[in-house]
Short mmCIF file of C-alpha atoms and ligand atoms in Angstrom, two decimals:
data_model
loop_
_atom_site.label_atom_id
_atom_site.label_comp_id
_atom_site.label_asym_id
_atom_site.label_seq_id
_atom_site.Cartn_x
_atom_site.Cartn_y
_atom_site.Cartn_z
CA MET A 2 9.60 3.44 22.16
CA PHE A 3 7.61 1.35 24.62
CA ALA A 4 4.84 -0.87 23.31
CA VAL A 5 2.38 -3.47 24.48
CA GLN A 6 2.72 -6.38 22.08
CA PHE A 7 2.44 -10.15 21.76
CA ASP A 8 4.99 -12.64 20.41
CA ARG A 9 2.56 -15.55 20.09
CA PHE A 10 -1.21 -15.94 19.74
CA GLY A 11 -3.14 -16.82 22.86
CA PRO A 12 -5.01 -15.52 25.92
CA PRO A 13 -4.76 -11.91 27.15
CA GLU A 14 -1.66 -12.87 29.19
CA VAL A 15 0.42 -13.03 25.99
CA LEU A 16 0.37 -9.21 26.01
CA HIS A 17 3.50 -7.72 27.53
CA PHE A 18 5.56 -4.54 27.56
CA ALA A 19 8.52 -4.37 25.16
CA THR A 20 10.78 -1.94 23.41
CA ALA A 21 10.04 -1.49 19.70
CA ASP A 22 11.17 0.72 16.83
CA ALA A 23 8.99 3.81 16.56
CA PRO A 24 6.93 3.72 13.31
CA ARG A 25 7.41 6.42 10.66
CA PRO A 26 4.48 7.89 8.71
CA GLY A 27 4.22 6.86 5.06
CA PRO A 28 2.47 8.84 2.33
CA GLY A 29 -0.82 10.31 3.53
CA GLN A 30 -0.07 9.46 7.16
CA ILE A 31 0.79 11.22 10.40
CA ARG A 32 2.44 10.00 13.60
CA ILE A 33 1.12 10.72 17.08
CA ARG A 34 2.40 10.38 20.61
CA VAL A 35 -0.40 8.18 21.89
CA GLN A 36 -2.56 9.35 24.80
CA ALA A 37 -5.29 6.70 24.53
CA ALA A 38 -5.95 3.57 22.46
CA GLY A 39 -9.20 1.66 22.02
CA VAL A 40 -9.55 -2.10 22.44
CA SER A 41 -11.92 -3.56 19.85
CA PRO A 42 -13.26 -7.06 19.13
CA VAL A 43 -10.93 -7.19 16.12
CA ASP A 44 -7.89 -6.70 18.41
CA VAL A 45 -9.08 -9.50 20.66
CA GLY A 46 -9.66 -11.83 17.73
CA LEU A 47 -6.25 -11.12 16.20
CA ARG A 48 -4.44 -11.64 19.52
CA SER A 49 -6.23 -14.92 20.21
CA GLY A 50 -5.35 -16.30 16.78
CA ARG A 51 -9.03 -17.17 16.25
CA THR A 52 -9.55 -14.91 13.26
CA PRO A 53 -8.23 -15.93 9.82
CA MET A 54 -6.61 -12.47 9.58
CA SER A 55 -4.20 -13.50 12.38
CA ALA A 56 -2.32 -15.52 9.77
CA ARG A 57 -1.39 -12.24 8.06
CA LEU A 58 0.33 -10.83 11.15
CA PRO A 59 4.10 -10.83 11.45
CA LEU A 60 5.08 -11.40 15.08
CA PRO A 61 5.69 -9.65 17.39
CA HIS A 62 2.53 -7.62 16.84
CA ILE A 63 1.43 -4.41 18.55
CA PRO A 64 -2.39 -4.53 18.73
CA GLY A 65 -4.90 -1.70 18.57
CA VAL A 66 -6.58 -0.07 15.58
CA ASP A 67 -7.79 3.09 17.35
CA ALA A 68 -5.69 5.84 18.89
CA ALA A 69 -5.69 9.49 19.86
CA GLY A 70 -2.74 11.69 20.68
CA VAL A 71 -0.48 14.61 19.88
CA VAL A 72 0.84 14.93 16.32
CA ASP A 73 4.65 14.70 16.23
CA GLU A 74 5.48 13.84 12.59
CA ILE A 75 3.65 14.51 9.32
CA SER A 76 4.19 13.07 5.85
CA ASP A 77 5.16 15.72 3.26
CA ASP A 78 1.97 15.16 1.25
CA VAL A 79 -0.37 15.81 4.19
CA ASP A 80 -1.87 19.21 4.96
CA GLY A 81 -4.53 20.53 7.34
CA VAL A 82 -2.72 19.29 10.44
CA ALA A 83 0.28 20.60 12.40
CA ILE A 84 2.83 19.30 14.88
CA GLY A 85 1.29 19.51 18.34
CA ASP A 86 -2.34 19.18 17.18
CA HIS A 87 -4.58 16.87 19.16
CA VAL A 88 -6.17 14.25 16.89
CA PHE A 89 -7.99 10.94 16.98
CA GLY A 90 -8.24 8.30 14.30
CA VAL A 91 -7.45 4.89 12.89
CA VAL A 92 -3.99 3.35 12.56
CA ASP A 93 -2.56 2.08 9.28
CA VAL A 94 -5.17 -0.56 8.35
CA ALA A 95 -2.72 -2.68 6.39
CA LYS A 96 -0.85 -3.40 9.64
CA LEU A 97 -4.05 -4.34 11.56
CA GLY A 98 -2.65 -2.75 14.71
CA GLY A 99 -0.05 -0.52 16.27
CA ALA A 100 -2.03 1.67 18.67
CA THR A 101 -0.87 0.33 22.06
CA ALA A 102 2.48 2.03 21.98
CA GLN A 103 4.21 5.31 22.71
CA PHE A 104 3.91 6.32 19.05
CA ALA A 105 1.44 5.23 16.36
CA VAL A 106 0.88 6.08 12.71
CA LEU A 107 -2.63 7.16 11.70
CA HIS A 108 -3.93 6.85 8.16
CA LEU A 109 -7.19 8.66 8.84
CA TRP A 110 -7.93 11.18 11.57
CA ALA A 111 -9.82 14.28 12.70
CA HIS A 112 -9.01 17.01 15.17
CA LYS A 113 -10.09 16.17 18.71
CA PRO A 114 -12.56 18.68 20.13
CA THR A 115 -10.89 20.38 23.10
CA ALA A 116 -13.53 19.17 25.51
CA MET A 117 -13.48 15.55 24.31
CA PRO A 118 -11.67 13.40 26.91
CA TRP A 119 -8.65 11.49 25.60
CA ALA A 120 -10.35 8.21 26.49
CA GLN A 121 -13.32 8.94 24.23
CA ALA A 122 -11.07 10.17 21.44
CA GLY A 123 -8.79 7.12 21.68
CA ALA A 124 -11.72 4.77 21.24
CA ALA A 125 -13.62 6.66 18.56
CA GLY A 126 -11.80 6.12 15.27
CA SER A 127 -12.68 2.79 13.70
CA SER A 128 -16.16 2.54 15.22
CA THR A 129 -17.00 5.97 13.82
CA GLU A 130 -15.55 5.13 10.41
CA THR A 131 -17.39 1.79 10.37
CA ALA A 132 -20.73 3.21 11.49
CA THR A 133 -20.49 6.02 8.94
CA ARG A 134 -19.62 3.63 6.11
CA ALA A 135 -22.56 1.38 6.97
CA LEU A 136 -25.02 4.29 7.23
CA ASP A 137 -23.78 5.62 3.87
CA LEU A 138 -24.34 2.22 2.25
CA LEU A 139 -27.92 2.19 3.50
CA ASP A 140 -28.74 5.40 1.62
CA LEU A 141 -30.70 6.80 4.55
CA GLN A 142 -33.05 9.74 4.08
CA PRO A 143 -34.33 11.96 6.92
CA GLY A 144 -37.56 10.61 8.36
CA MET A 145 -36.73 6.97 7.70
CA THR A 146 -36.78 4.32 10.42
CA LEU A 147 -33.57 2.29 10.90
CA LEU A 148 -33.28 -0.87 12.99
CA ILE A 149 -29.80 -1.49 14.42
CA ASP A 150 -29.17 -4.99 15.77
CA GLY A 151 -26.41 -4.78 18.40
CA ALA A 152 -26.92 -1.11 19.23
CA THR A 153 -25.11 -0.79 22.56
CA GLY A 154 -21.62 -1.96 21.55
CA GLY A 155 -18.70 0.07 20.27
CA VAL A 156 -19.98 0.40 16.70
CA GLY A 157 -23.69 0.25 17.48
CA SER A 158 -23.70 3.03 20.10
CA ILE A 159 -21.97 5.35 17.63
CA ALA A 160 -24.18 4.30 14.71
CA VAL A 161 -27.28 5.15 16.78
CA GLN A 162 -26.07 8.69 17.41
CA LEU A 163 -24.81 9.36 13.87
CA ALA A 164 -28.07 8.08 12.39
CA THR A 165 -30.16 10.15 14.79
CA ALA A 166 -28.15 13.23 13.80
CA ARG A 167 -29.11 12.50 10.16
CA GLY A 168 -32.78 12.80 11.10
CA ILE A 169 -33.37 9.06 11.24
CA ARG A 170 -35.65 7.36 13.76
CA VAL A 171 -33.60 4.53 15.27
CA ILE A 172 -34.84 1.33 16.87
CA GLY A 173 -31.93 -0.45 18.55
CA THR A 174 -31.58 -3.93 20.00
CA ALA A 175 -29.96 -4.59 23.36
CA ARG A 176 -30.31 -6.87 26.31
CA THR A 177 -33.07 -5.65 28.64
CA ASP A 178 -30.77 -4.07 31.23
CA ASN A 179 -29.22 -1.92 28.49
CA HIS A 180 -32.54 -0.44 27.34
CA ASP A 181 -32.27 2.75 29.43
CA PHE A 182 -28.72 3.25 28.15
CA LEU A 183 -30.00 2.91 24.60
CA ARG A 184 -32.70 5.51 25.26
CA THR A 185 -30.02 7.99 26.39
CA LEU A 186 -28.35 7.53 22.98
CA GLY A 187 -31.61 8.41 21.21
CA ALA A 188 -32.91 4.99 20.14
CA THR A 189 -36.11 3.13 20.92
CA PRO A 190 -34.93 -0.11 22.57
CA VAL A 191 -36.10 -3.62 21.80
CA THR A 192 -34.65 -6.90 23.05
CA TYR A 193 -32.50 -8.86 20.58
CA GLY A 194 -32.80 -12.55 19.70
CA PRO A 195 -35.36 -14.80 17.98
CA GLY A 196 -38.79 -13.17 17.63
CA LEU A 197 -37.24 -9.78 16.93
CA ALA A 198 -39.61 -8.99 14.06
CA ASP A 199 -42.64 -9.60 16.28
CA ARG A 200 -41.22 -7.39 19.05
CA VAL A 201 -40.47 -4.59 16.61
CA ASN A 202 -43.98 -4.83 15.15
CA ALA A 203 -45.38 -4.74 18.69
CA LEU A 204 -43.79 -1.29 19.12
CA GLY A 205 -46.47 -0.02 16.74
CA THR A 206 -43.91 0.80 14.07
CA THR A 207 -45.68 1.12 10.72
CA ARG A 208 -42.56 0.36 8.71
CA VAL A 209 -38.83 -0.29 9.07
CA ASP A 210 -37.05 1.25 6.08
CA ARG A 211 -33.53 0.01 6.68
CA ALA A 212 -31.68 -2.43 8.95
CA LEU A 213 -28.06 -2.58 10.08
CA ASP A 214 -26.74 -5.76 11.65
CA VAL A 215 -23.75 -5.00 13.88
CA ALA A 216 -24.05 -8.14 15.99
CA GLY A 217 -23.71 -10.96 13.47
CA ALA A 218 -25.99 -13.04 15.66
CA GLY A 219 -28.12 -14.61 12.94
CA SER A 220 -30.88 -12.02 12.67
CA LEU A 221 -30.61 -11.39 8.91
CA PRO A 222 -33.77 -13.36 7.97
CA GLU A 223 -35.80 -11.33 10.49
CA LEU A 224 -34.23 -8.07 9.34
CA LEU A 225 -35.22 -9.00 5.78
CA GLN A 226 -38.71 -9.80 6.94
CA LEU A 227 -38.97 -6.33 8.53
CA THR A 228 -37.56 -4.23 5.67
CA GLY A 229 -38.83 -6.39 2.81
CA SER A 230 -35.74 -6.33 0.60
CA THR A 231 -32.10 -7.42 0.56
CA ALA A 232 -31.15 -3.94 -0.73
CA THR A 233 -32.25 -2.36 2.54
CA VAL A 234 -30.11 -4.47 4.89
CA VAL A 235 -26.35 -4.21 5.58
CA THR A 236 -24.32 -6.33 7.98
CA LEU A 237 -20.91 -5.70 9.46
CA ALA A 238 -20.50 -9.05 11.14
CA ASP A 239 -22.48 -11.87 9.47
CA PHE A 240 -20.33 -13.73 6.96
CA THR A 241 -23.33 -15.71 5.70
CA ALA A 242 -24.77 -12.49 4.24
CA PRO A 243 -23.49 -12.79 0.66
CA ALA A 244 -25.14 -16.21 0.34
CA GLN A 245 -28.41 -14.51 1.32
CA GLY A 246 -27.91 -11.69 -1.19
CA ILE A 247 -27.21 -9.20 1.62
CA ARG A 248 -24.31 -6.75 1.66
CA LEU A 249 -21.48 -7.43 4.11
CA SER A 250 -19.37 -4.31 4.50
CA MET A 251 -15.69 -4.90 5.28
CA GLY A 252 -14.32 -1.44 4.53
CA GLN A 253 -10.90 -0.68 3.20
CA LEU A 254 -9.72 -4.23 3.77
CA ALA A 255 -12.17 -5.16 1.00
CA GLY A 256 -11.36 -2.13 -1.13
CA GLU A 257 -14.59 -0.26 -0.25
CA PRO A 258 -14.74 3.52 0.13
CA ASP A 259 -14.17 4.36 3.80
CA GLY A 260 -16.34 6.46 6.08
CA ARG A 261 -13.54 8.82 7.12
CA HIS A 262 -15.78 11.89 6.79
CA GLY A 263 -17.65 10.56 9.82
CA LEU A 264 -14.73 11.43 12.11
CA ASN A 265 -15.15 15.14 11.39
CA THR A 266 -18.92 14.81 11.73
CA ALA A 267 -18.50 13.11 15.11
CA ALA A 268 -16.15 15.88 16.28
CA GLU A 269 -18.62 18.58 15.20
CA LEU A 270 -21.56 16.79 16.84
CA PHE A 271 -19.52 16.35 20.05
CA THR A 272 -18.86 20.09 20.15
CA GLU A 273 -22.60 20.70 19.68
CA GLY A 274 -23.35 18.34 22.58
CA ARG A 275 -25.04 15.82 20.29
CA PHE A 276 -22.45 13.04 20.34
CA THR A 277 -20.44 11.11 22.86
CA VAL A 278 -18.26 8.00 22.67
CA PRO A 279 -19.74 5.74 25.35
CA ILE A 280 -16.92 4.25 27.41
CA ASP A 281 -17.61 0.88 29.00
CA ALA A 282 -14.28 0.67 30.85
CA THR A 283 -10.92 2.46 30.99
CA PHE A 284 -7.59 0.85 31.93
CA PRO A 285 -4.05 2.22 32.18
CA ILE A 286 -1.93 0.72 29.41
CA GLN A 287 -0.06 -1.31 32.05
CA LYS A 288 -3.34 -3.27 32.43
CA ALA A 289 -3.73 -4.07 28.73
CA ALA A 290 -4.28 -7.78 29.44
CA ASP A 291 -7.14 -6.93 31.83
CA ALA A 292 -8.67 -4.71 29.14
CA HIS A 293 -8.54 -7.58 26.62
CA GLU A 294 -10.02 -9.93 29.22
CA THR A 295 -12.91 -7.50 29.76
CA ALA A 296 -13.37 -7.05 26.00
CA GLU A 297 -13.78 -10.81 25.58
CA HIS A 298 -16.56 -11.21 28.11
CA GLY A 299 -19.75 -9.65 29.26
CA SER A 300 -22.26 -7.08 28.19
CA ARG A 301 -21.13 -3.89 26.56
CA ARG A 302 -22.04 -0.24 26.89
CA GLY A 303 -19.67 1.31 24.37
CA LYS A 304 -15.91 1.06 24.12
CA ILE A 305 -13.00 -0.27 26.15
CA VAL A 306 -9.95 1.98 26.18
CA LEU A 307 -6.35 2.12 27.38
CA THR A 308 -4.86 5.40 28.54
CA ILE A 309 -1.20 6.45 28.72
CA ASP A 310 -0.01 8.89 31.37
CA ASP A 311 2.42 11.59 30.29
N1 LIG B 405 -17.08 -5.12 8.98
C1 LIG B 405 -16.41 -4.14 9.56
O1 LIG B 405 -15.85 -3.25 8.91
C2 LIG B 405 -16.35 -4.11 11.05
C3 LIG B 405 -15.72 -3.06 11.71
C4 LIG B 405 -15.75 -3.05 13.13
C5 LIG B 405 -16.36 -4.09 13.82
N2 LIG B 405 -16.92 -5.11 13.12
C6 LIG B 405 -17.57 -6.23 13.80
O2 LIG B 405 -18.80 -5.74 14.34
C7 LIG B 405 -19.13 -6.49 15.51
C8 LIG B 405 -19.49 -5.54 16.63
O3 LIG B 405 -18.34 -4.77 16.97
P1 LIG B 405 -18.40 -3.85 18.28
O4 LIG B 405 -17.09 -3.19 18.38
O5 LIG B 405 -19.62 -3.01 18.28
O6 LIG B 405 -18.57 -5.01 19.39
P2 LIG B 405 -18.96 -4.90 20.93
O7 LIG B 405 -18.57 -3.55 21.44
O8 LIG B 405 -18.42 -6.11 21.60
O9 LIG B 405 -20.55 -4.95 20.92
C9 LIG B 405 -21.26 -6.10 20.58
C10 LIG B 405 -22.74 -5.81 20.78
O10 LIG B 405 -23.49 -6.95 20.35
C11 LIG B 405 -24.60 -7.08 21.21
N3 LIG B 405 -25.07 -8.46 21.19
C12 LIG B 405 -24.58 -9.53 21.86
N4 LIG B 405 -25.32 -10.63 21.55
C13 LIG B 405 -26.26 -10.21 20.67
C14 LIG B 405 -27.31 -10.87 19.99
N5 LIG B 405 -27.56 -12.19 20.13
N6 LIG B 405 -28.09 -10.13 19.16
C15 LIG B 405 -27.88 -8.82 18.98
N7 LIG B 405 -26.91 -8.13 19.63
C16 LIG B 405 -26.10 -8.84 20.45
C17 LIG B 405 -24.11 -6.64 22.56
O11 LIG B 405 -25.25 -6.17 23.28
P3 LIG B 405 -25.43 -6.35 24.89
O12 LIG B 405 -24.18 -5.81 25.51
O13 LIG B 405 -26.66 -5.52 25.18
O14 LIG B 405 -25.59 -7.82 25.14
C18 LIG B 405 -23.14 -5.54 22.20
O15 LIG B 405 -23.80 -4.31 22.25
C19 LIG B 405 -17.93 -7.40 15.79
O16 LIG B 405 -18.21 -8.67 15.26
C20 LIG B 405 -16.80 -6.75 15.00
O17 LIG B 405 -15.81 -7.68 14.63
C21 LIG B 405 -16.93 -5.15 11.76
#
């Protein structure tokens, strides 16, 4: 099969086309012919060699944790899906990649709504799983107010919509020129950075019940100040959290229960017109290096995605 891969860690230019063996699905897995693959911060970090997890990667490595496509092989122990079905999901987490190729193996997935564009489906998997897992950990009840720090990125924009669908009032942080975008997702916007607690209080909010840190930008003390307890804050990106008594969710890599049920929820909400996967930029797979370059820099309004023409 064809694949976009890298043979050494480095800048986006290390990505190149190659021929690779097509993966085979293991127990509980399915294989798809890829139509679209998301580009996430984790892919960028692994490729650059900056993240400690890079040390676990055998080279060459095919990046990409999110993919959508047409099912072409199914493990014997899997049911509820058939050859030819259109699905989206997350690639085998143990391999930390594999999506930017002709074929990829998914270890969790949901059926793609017919009307959902391939680009949205290709980018949806891990952000939806992550957002769902974090919302579950926060034990949210309808009517609560949730503050999401980093609400316009890949994970944040999905967390806003999934929380809103649970009957939660969401306050989301973003840079000022992303505030209108955040309103379209259903959140009340506030600018991120130092002084956050004061700006949230200035909204006239009587209480913030829960807080989710997606940005890892050092806001945990202010999130604690707003919610009043370490039990009501979860971070996905601040590795200083455990020292502060705050939960850092790392998902299956840390042996936690995953949020796979969120993929079906997202598909149902999409069909009802209550969910979308915001796409910041789309590139043909031939431009994978440009996609990684874009993912490394600049403001975000949702996901970056690679598409593959038939
Ligand atoms: N633990 C896990 O299981 C898990 C899973 C997936 C991702 N993650 C991590 O979660 C983080 C976010 O991932 P993502 O895919 O959503 O990234 P992303 O798409 O790059 O979005 C990052 C967001 O952070 C916002 N931001 C930038 N500076 C900020 C600041 N100082 N304060 C608050 N927000 C700020 C950006 O807002 P503007 O564009 O408005 O500036 C943007 O919306 C990454 O660190 C990723 O590695 C963790």
